[in-house]
Tab-separated table of C-alpha atoms and ligand atoms in Angstrom:
chain	number	residue	atom	x	y	z
F	1	ARG	CA	-31.337	33.047	-4.112
F	2	ARG	CA	-30.648	33.225	-0.462
F	3	THR	CA	-28.102	30.751	0.534
F	4	THR	CA	-26.726	30.087	4.205
F	5	VAL	CA	-23.334	29.239	2.920
F	6	THR	CA	-20.109	31.387	4.053
F	7	LEU	CA	-17.673	32.430	1.527
F	8	VAL	CA	-14.143	32.069	3.046
F	9	TYR	CA	-10.666	32.877	1.586
F	10	LEU	CA	-8.059	31.449	4.312
F	11	ASP	CA	-4.649	33.086	3.703
F	12	HIS	CA	-2.667	30.807	6.228
F	13	ASP	CA	1.266	30.111	6.840
F	14	GLY	CA	2.053	26.562	6.886
F	15	GLY	CA	2.307	25.692	10.687
F	16	LEU	CA	0.835	22.567	12.077
F	17	ASP	CA	-2.144	24.447	13.796
F	18	ASP	CA	-2.613	26.579	10.382
F	19	LEU	CA	-3.233	23.045	8.510
F	20	ALA	CA	-5.358	21.519	11.179
F	21	ALA	CA	-7.381	24.851	10.554
F	22	LEU	CA	-7.393	24.521	6.881
F	23	ARG	CA	-9.060	20.924	7.636
F	24	LEU	CA	-11.513	22.235	9.724
F	25	LEU	CA	-12.691	24.797	7.032
F	26	LEU	CA	-12.742	22.097	4.636
F	27	SER	CA	-14.951	19.816	6.750
F	28	TYR	CA	-18.007	22.737	7.424
F	29	GLU	CA	-20.557	21.965	5.208
F	30	HIS	CA	-21.814	25.332	5.556
F	31	VAL	CA	-18.776	27.047	4.502
F	32	THR	CA	-17.191	26.820	0.633
F	33	LEU	CA	-13.476	27.981	0.305
F	34	VAL	CA	-12.803	30.133	-2.599
F	35	GLY	CA	-9.405	30.447	-2.132
F	36	VAL	CA	-6.116	29.380	0.070
F	37	ALA	CA	-2.964	31.473	0.011
F	38	VAL	CA	0.308	30.450	1.885
F	39	THR	CA	2.101	33.193	3.353
F	40	PRO	CA	6.059	32.047	3.715
F	41	ALA	CA	6.349	33.467	7.361
F	42	ASP	CA	6.146	30.134	9.876
F	43	CYS	CA	6.934	27.780	7.269
F	44	LEU	CA	9.196	27.070	3.809
F	45	LEU	CA	6.780	28.033	0.887
F	46	GLU	CA	7.129	25.137	-1.340
F	47	PRO	CA	6.607	22.486	1.257
F	48	ALA	CA	3.957	24.248	2.362
F	49	LEU	CA	2.369	24.621	-1.176
F	50	SER	CA	2.647	21.124	-1.606
F	51	VAL	CA	1.201	20.226	1.458
F	52	THR	CA	-2.041	22.643	1.048
F	53	ALA	CA	-2.490	21.048	-2.564
F	54	LYS	CA	-2.455	17.607	-1.388
F	55	MET	CA	-5.165	18.417	1.450
F	56	LEU	CA	-7.304	20.365	-1.197
F	57	ARG	CA	-7.098	17.488	-3.740
F	58	LEU	CA	-7.850	14.615	-0.806
F	59	ALA	CA	-10.643	17.034	0.513
F	60	GLY	CA	-12.035	17.165	-3.443
F	61	ARG	CA	-10.959	20.565	-3.836
F	62	ASP	CA	-8.380	20.600	-6.786
F	63	ASP	CA	-10.140	23.010	-8.429
F	64	LEU	CA	-8.348	25.530	-5.950
F	65	ARG	CA	-4.537	26.276	-6.229
F	66	PRO	CA	-2.851	27.416	-3.672
F	67	ALA	CA	-1.350	31.039	-4.106
F	68	PRO	CA	2.276	31.596	-2.962
F	69	GLY	CA	2.924	34.671	-0.945
F	70	ILE	CA	6.146	36.906	-1.966
F	71	ILE	CA	6.051	39.255	0.468
F	72	GLU	CA	8.677	38.876	3.032
F	73	GLY	CA	8.130	40.288	6.528
F	74	ARG	CA	10.693	42.234	8.679
F	75	ASN	CA	11.309	39.951	11.438
F	76	PRO	CA	12.091	36.053	10.261
F	77	PHE	CA	10.358	33.336	12.218
F	78	PRO	CA	13.000	30.804	13.775
F	79	LEU	CA	13.975	28.103	10.937
F	80	ALA	CA	13.537	25.476	13.565
F	81	TRP	CA	9.573	26.098	13.308
F	82	ARG	CA	9.334	26.804	9.384
F	83	VAL	CA	10.539	22.953	8.411
F	84	ASP	CA	7.576	21.338	10.088
F	85	CYS	CA	5.977	21.032	6.622
F	86	LEU	CA	9.106	19.011	5.044
F	87	ARG	CA	7.622	16.500	7.454
F	88	VAL	CA	4.107	16.813	6.764
F	89	ASP	CA	4.648	16.792	3.160
F	90	ARG	CA	6.060	13.251	3.291
F	91	LEU	CA	3.469	11.842	6.063
F	92	PRO	CA	1.725	8.474	4.254
F	93	ILE	CA	-1.865	9.598	5.045
F	94	LEU	CA	-1.092	12.635	2.423
F	95	ASN	CA	0.321	10.182	-0.217
F	96	ALA	CA	-1.082	7.062	-0.449
F	97	ALA	CA	-3.694	8.001	-2.969
F	98	PRO	CA	-1.904	7.637	-6.413
F	99	ALA	CA	-0.331	11.117	-7.435
F	100	PRO	CA	-2.427	13.437	-9.896
F	101	GLY	CA	-1.622	12.727	-14.051
F	102	ARG	CA	-0.056	15.518	-15.723
F	103	GLY	CA	-2.233	14.939	-18.677
F	104	ALA	CA	-4.363	16.645	-20.790
F	105	ARG	CA	-7.435	15.802	-18.616
F	106	ASP	CA	-5.521	17.494	-15.501
F	107	ALA	CA	-4.788	20.619	-17.763
F	108	ARG	CA	-8.328	21.147	-18.565
F	109	ARG	CA	-9.289	21.334	-14.869
F	110	PRO	CA	-10.039	24.577	-13.294
F	111	GLY	CA	-7.040	24.752	-10.973
F	112	GLY	CA	-4.712	22.841	-13.377
F	113	GLY	CA	-1.976	23.558	-15.412
F	114	ARG	CA	-1.977	27.382	-14.727
F	115	PRO	CA	0.240	29.004	-12.308
F	116	SER	CA	-1.470	30.818	-9.648
F	117	LEU	CA	-1.221	34.705	-8.945
F	118	PRO	CA	0.935	36.012	-6.169
F	119	ALA	CA	-1.286	35.854	-2.830
F	120	HIS	CA	-2.145	39.213	-2.502
F	121	LYS	CA	-3.545	39.393	-6.444
F	122	ASP	CA	-5.304	36.308	-5.785
F	123	LEU	CA	-6.989	37.607	-2.688
F	124	ALA	CA	-8.186	40.621	-4.467
F	125	ARG	CA	-9.140	38.592	-7.425
F	126	LYS	CA	-11.129	36.134	-5.650
F	127	VAL	CA	-12.777	38.796	-3.217
F	128	LEU	CA	-13.862	40.768	-6.580
F	129	ALA	CA	-15.339	37.956	-8.352
F	130	ALA	CA	-17.168	36.191	-5.448
F	131	PRO	CA	-21.171	36.621	-5.677
F	132	GLU	CA	-21.341	38.005	-1.909
F	133	PRO	CA	-18.904	39.268	0.429
F	134	VAL	CA	-16.129	37.137	1.661
F	135	THR	CA	-14.841	36.021	5.003
F	136	VAL	CA	-11.120	36.481	5.330
F	137	VAL	CA	-9.420	34.170	7.940
F	138	CYS	CA	-5.733	34.986	8.399
F	139	THR	CA	-3.669	32.354	10.633
F	140	GLY	CA	-0.775	33.882	9.602
F	141	PRO	CA	0.860	37.549	8.988
F	142	LEU	CA	-1.551	40.507	7.325
F	143	SER	CA	0.756	41.024	4.624
F	144	ASN	CA	-1.392	39.644	1.931
F	145	LEU	CA	-4.364	41.394	3.074
F	146	ALA	CA	-2.281	44.810	3.694
F	147	ARG	CA	-0.906	44.570	0.164
F	148	GLY	CA	-4.409	44.032	-1.533
F	149	LEU	CA	-5.781	47.012	0.024
F	150	ASP	CA	-3.092	49.032	-0.744
F	151	GLU	CA	-3.359	48.143	-4.593
F	152	HIS	CA	-7.585	47.224	-4.596
F	153	PRO	CA	-8.915	49.436	-2.094
F	154	GLU	CA	-12.148	48.419	-3.654
F	155	ILE	CA	-11.964	44.984	-1.990
F	156	GLU	CA	-12.911	46.786	1.115
F	157	ALA	CA	-16.655	46.314	0.088
F	158	GLY	CA	-16.215	42.784	-0.934
F	159	ILE	CA	-15.131	41.591	2.505
F	160	ARG	CA	-17.656	40.873	5.191
F	161	GLU	CA	-15.406	39.951	8.163
F	162	VAL	CA	-11.552	39.568	8.460
F	163	VAL	CA	-10.870	36.671	11.302
F	164	ILE	CA	-7.511	36.976	12.498
F	165	MET	CA	-4.862	35.065	14.997
F	166	GLY	CA	-2.993	37.517	16.448
F	167	GLY	CA	-1.845	39.759	18.985
F	168	ALA	CA	-1.460	39.727	22.815
F	169	VAL	CA	-4.083	41.893	24.567
F	170	ASP	CA	-4.128	41.551	28.402
F	171	VAL	CA	-1.485	38.683	28.459
F	172	ALA	CA	2.308	38.297	27.677
F	173	GLY	CA	3.151	38.138	23.760
F	174	ASN	CA	5.122	35.040	22.578
F	175	VAL	CA	8.039	36.703	21.080
F	176	ASP	CA	11.257	35.996	22.473
F	177	ARG	CA	13.783	37.844	20.317
F	178	PRO	CA	16.859	39.961	21.603
F	179	GLY	CA	15.748	44.009	21.399
F	180	HIS	CA	11.942	42.959	21.848
F	181	ASP	CA	10.322	43.106	24.976
F	182	GLY	CA	8.206	40.280	24.364
F	183	SER	CA	4.582	41.987	24.405
F	184	ALA	CA	4.032	40.977	20.845
F	185	GLU	CA	2.601	37.848	19.154
F	186	TRP	CA	4.652	36.361	16.322
F	187	ASN	CA	2.070	36.967	13.448
F	188	LEU	CA	1.820	40.568	13.924
F	189	TYR	CA	5.516	40.960	14.779
F	190	TRP	CA	6.455	39.390	11.619
F	191	ASP	CA	5.162	42.041	9.484
F	192	PRO	CA	3.591	45.415	11.687
F	193	ASP	CA	3.187	47.762	9.101
F	194	ALA	CA	0.604	44.942	7.531
F	195	ALA	CA	-1.276	44.674	10.964
F	196	ASP	CA	-1.406	48.803	11.070
F	197	ARG	CA	-2.672	48.811	7.526
F	198	VAL	CA	-5.393	46.425	8.045
F	199	TRP	CA	-6.141	48.473	11.280
F	200	ARG	CA	-6.317	51.755	9.444
F	201	SER	CA	-9.045	50.335	7.040
F	202	THR	CA	-12.666	50.070	7.785
F	203	LEU	CA	-13.243	46.374	7.660
F	204	PRO	CA	-14.494	44.440	10.286
F	205	VAL	CA	-11.803	42.660	12.297
F	206	THR	CA	-12.606	39.494	14.627
F	207	LEU	CA	-9.340	39.176	16.676
F	208	TYR	CA	-8.223	35.685	18.213
F	209	PRO	CA	-5.477	36.526	20.512
F	210	LEU	CA	-3.165	34.807	22.810
F	211	ASP	CA	-5.793	35.963	25.593
F	212	ALA	CA	-8.124	33.335	23.820
F	213	THR	CA	-5.695	30.957	22.476
F	214	ASP	CA	-3.395	30.426	25.531
F	215	LEU	CA	-6.494	28.407	27.074
F	216	VAL	CA	-6.490	25.579	24.222
F	217	PRO	CA	-3.054	24.306	24.703
F	218	VAL	CA	-2.577	20.662	22.238
F	219	THR	CA	-2.987	18.037	25.192
F	220	SER	CA	-2.304	14.560	25.091
F	221	ASP	CA	-6.134	14.051	25.980
F	222	LEU	CA	-6.979	16.289	23.065
F	223	VAL	CA	-4.969	13.973	20.385
F	224	ASP	CA	-6.206	10.714	22.172
F	225	ASP	CA	-9.884	11.675	22.024
F	226	LEU	CA	-9.856	12.793	18.938
F	227	THR	CA	-7.874	9.527	17.624
F	228	ARG	CA	-10.647	7.461	19.329
F	229	ALA	CA	-12.967	9.355	17.243
F	230	ALA	CA	-11.455	8.844	13.977
F	231	GLY	CA	-12.092	6.430	11.345
F	232	PRO	CA	-9.250	4.984	9.305
F	233	SER	CA	-7.381	7.679	7.161
F	234	ASP	CA	-9.673	10.507	7.593
F	235	ALA	CA	-9.512	13.854	8.679
F	236	ALA	CA	-9.563	13.517	12.451
F	237	GLU	CA	-6.476	10.722	11.933
F	238	LEU	CA	-4.728	13.957	9.699
F	239	VAL	CA	-5.549	16.695	12.334
F	240	ALA	CA	-4.532	14.086	15.391
F	241	THR	CA	-1.169	13.655	13.356
F	242	LEU	CA	-0.655	17.351	12.840
F	243	TRP	CA	-1.049	18.004	16.590
F	244	ALA	CA	1.001	14.931	17.637
F	245	MET	CA	3.716	16.662	15.904
F	246	THR	CA	3.388	19.555	17.925
F	247	PHE	CA	4.881	17.866	21.082
F	248	GLY	CA	8.212	18.931	22.225
F	249	THR	CA	7.324	22.482	21.871
F	250	TRP	CA	7.213	23.036	25.639
F	251	GLU	CA	10.541	21.305	25.991
F	252	CYS	CA	12.262	23.314	23.321
F	253	THR	CA	10.745	26.787	24.212
F	254	GLY	CA	9.201	26.739	27.611
F	255	LEU	CA	5.689	27.670	26.096
F	256	PRO	CA	3.223	25.272	25.095
F	257	TYR	CA	1.733	24.590	21.317
F	258	CYS	CA	-1.866	26.000	21.001
F	259	CYS	CA	-4.699	25.498	18.987
F	260	TRP	CA	-4.035	29.322	18.089
F	261	ASP	CA	-5.204	28.959	14.487
F	262	THR	CA	-7.831	25.803	14.833
F	263	LEU	CA	-9.466	28.155	17.370
F	264	THR	CA	-9.656	31.188	14.990
F	265	ALA	CA	-11.055	28.840	12.213
F	266	SER	CA	-13.804	27.147	14.865
F	267	HIS	CA	-15.326	30.959	14.438
F	268	LEU	CA	-16.666	29.495	11.196
F	269	GLY	CA	-18.253	26.925	13.067
F	270	GLY	CA	-20.607	28.834	14.744
F	271	GLU	CA	-20.843	27.637	18.229
F	272	ASP	CA	-20.148	29.430	21.341
F	273	ILE	CA	-16.489	28.608	22.088
F	274	CYS	CA	-15.088	32.145	22.887
F	275	ARG	CA	-16.325	35.092	24.732
F	276	PHE	CA	-15.878	38.449	23.382
F	277	GLU	CA	-15.539	41.851	23.809
F	278	THR	CA	-15.343	44.762	21.790
F	279	ILE	CA	-11.919	46.780	22.298
F	280	ASP	CA	-10.306	50.029	20.986
F	281	THR	CA	-7.103	48.809	19.674
F	282	ALA	CA	-3.932	50.208	17.661
F	283	ILE	CA	-0.570	48.401	16.294
F	284	VAL	CA	2.784	49.429	17.487
F	285	THR	CA	4.858	49.360	14.667
F	286	SER	CA	8.274	50.150	15.541
F	287	GLY	CA	10.809	49.897	18.526
F	288	PRO	CA	11.224	46.946	21.233
F	289	SER	CA	7.504	46.689	21.205
F	290	GLN	CA	6.755	46.330	17.549
F	291	GLY	CA	3.842	43.787	16.487
F	292	ARG	CA	1.862	44.738	19.584
F	293	VAL	CA	-1.711	45.227	19.972
F	294	VAL	CA	-2.003	48.364	22.521
F	295	ARG	CA	-5.670	49.533	24.352
F	296	GLY	CA	-6.658	52.558	22.876
F	297	GLY	CA	-6.139	54.476	19.858
F	298	GLY	CA	-9.410	54.799	18.120
F	299	ARG	CA	-9.796	51.377	16.207
F	300	THR	CA	-12.559	49.096	17.274
F	301	VAL	CA	-11.978	45.507	17.002
F	302	LYS	CA	-14.160	42.314	18.227
F	303	VAL	CA	-11.732	40.183	20.567
F	304	ALA	CA	-12.036	36.591	21.492
F	305	VAL	CA	-10.861	37.415	25.497
F	306	ALA	CA	-11.630	33.568	26.244
F	307	ALA	CA	-12.203	30.342	25.356
F	308	ASP	CA	-13.797	27.071	26.551
F	309	PRO	CA	-11.328	24.455	26.169
F	310	ASP	CA	-13.909	21.668	26.706
F	311	ALA	CA	-16.398	22.908	24.077
F	312	PHE	CA	-13.401	23.584	21.660
F	313	ALA	CA	-12.380	20.005	21.847
F	314	ARG	CA	-16.204	18.914	21.170
F	315	HIS	CA	-16.697	20.989	18.517
F	316	VAL	CA	-13.399	19.848	16.566
F	317	ILE	CA	-13.830	16.427	16.986
F	318	SER	CA	-17.637	16.088	15.910
F	319	THR	CA	-16.684	18.356	13.209
F	320	LEU	CA	-13.787	16.403	12.233
F	321	ALA	CA	-15.017	12.365	12.785
F	322	GLY	CA	-16.397	10.559	10.243
F	323	VAL	CA	-15.414	12.979	7.650
F	324	GLY	CA	-14.222	10.389	5.123
F	325	ALA	CA	-11.390	10.147	2.260
F	326	ARG	CA	-9.063	12.119	4.488
Y	1	AGV	O1	1.993	32.859	17.411
Y	1	AGV	C1	0.964	31.852	17.038
Y	1	AGV	C2	0.969	31.590	15.624
Y	1	AGV	C3	0.281	30.495	14.966
Y	1	AGV	O2	-0.557	31.138	13.783
Y	1	AGV	N1	2.267	31.168	15.187
Y	1	AGV	C4	2.012	29.549	15.571
Y	1	AGV	C5	0.291	29.494	14.649
Y	1	AGV	O3	0.453	28.964	13.535
Y	1	AGV	C6	3.627	31.274	15.171
Y	1	AGV	C7	4.032	30.654	16.794
Y	1	AGV	C8	4.413	30.845	18.151
Y	1	AGV	N2	4.928	30.230	18.553
Y	1	AGV	C9	5.332	28.699	17.895
Y	1	AGV	C10	4.827	29.476	16.692
Y	1	AGV	C11	5.981	27.526	17.772
Y	1	AGV	N3	6.302	27.188	19.185
Y	1	AGV	N4	6.069	27.459	16.973
Y	1	AGV	C12	5.825	27.349	15.844
Y	1	AGV	N5	5.088	28.500	15.655
Y	2	CA	CA1	-0.042	30.430	11.796
């Protein structure tokens, strides 16, 4: 039977915009999530798993159990960024509904009572079990996909497209670390070898680098417009809350907090928000530019080179507004 539903596996790393991306993907009627992994990069793993499980449950997807990433990248994220999920995990909007019981009824549920596989194995298993090719959306580092490809090269045939938030092609990077030249973006810097492994695959890659995401900062207007569109206790309120929690980033880092991962997830929404170019690229894996995406090198990727912030805001608001049950 021909179906227009797109199967999606989300590998996120627990940032505020990763969670907004998860909520956006859950709101698309034509998208079915087949799995969710949490990479312990820009987050603490346990609270990020907890938040993810709560969001899945509130969206009626407690059949999905978030898979814990067990791979550590070479270049750790600042701890000050990684603690965001501790605060999100205690938001009233995620905790007002009664907690699920641990009785026999829950143990019989598909996701209940059974520990998840490590993320890279869960990714491979879900891709191999899917009835049609899966779109893998990576809003954190690429460690799980890279390990999955190493252990199960046959998953390449089961992946339609990899949509990645990462890199900075013709703009400055966002890594500000001693010994680094600032040309890389954090997701690819955390595990440059993983990015290189994905680049050496034959998978179709669509990249959302800083070139596009720099154009969609979280602004007061965006949060206010989304809030006005929100009914009580729904998806729009949750995302507006997540975005409100990003304020102070500019004061602390001198750089804005952008809708990096949420723009990337909006790729599945099928609207004209970004302009794309096909670009020949390679990944720098060592030295002061490690994690950088450079032009040349023979690996063709589809790159979002520009974004329309108004089209993005309209799309997010119309997708999330009125999506009930949080
Ligand atoms: O480089 C962008 C990536 C995105 O996947 N992450 C945040 C997004 O989830 C790292 C990052 C860069 N600057 C940050 C980041 C900041 N100021 N706070 C938290 N994370
Ligand atoms: Ca992220």
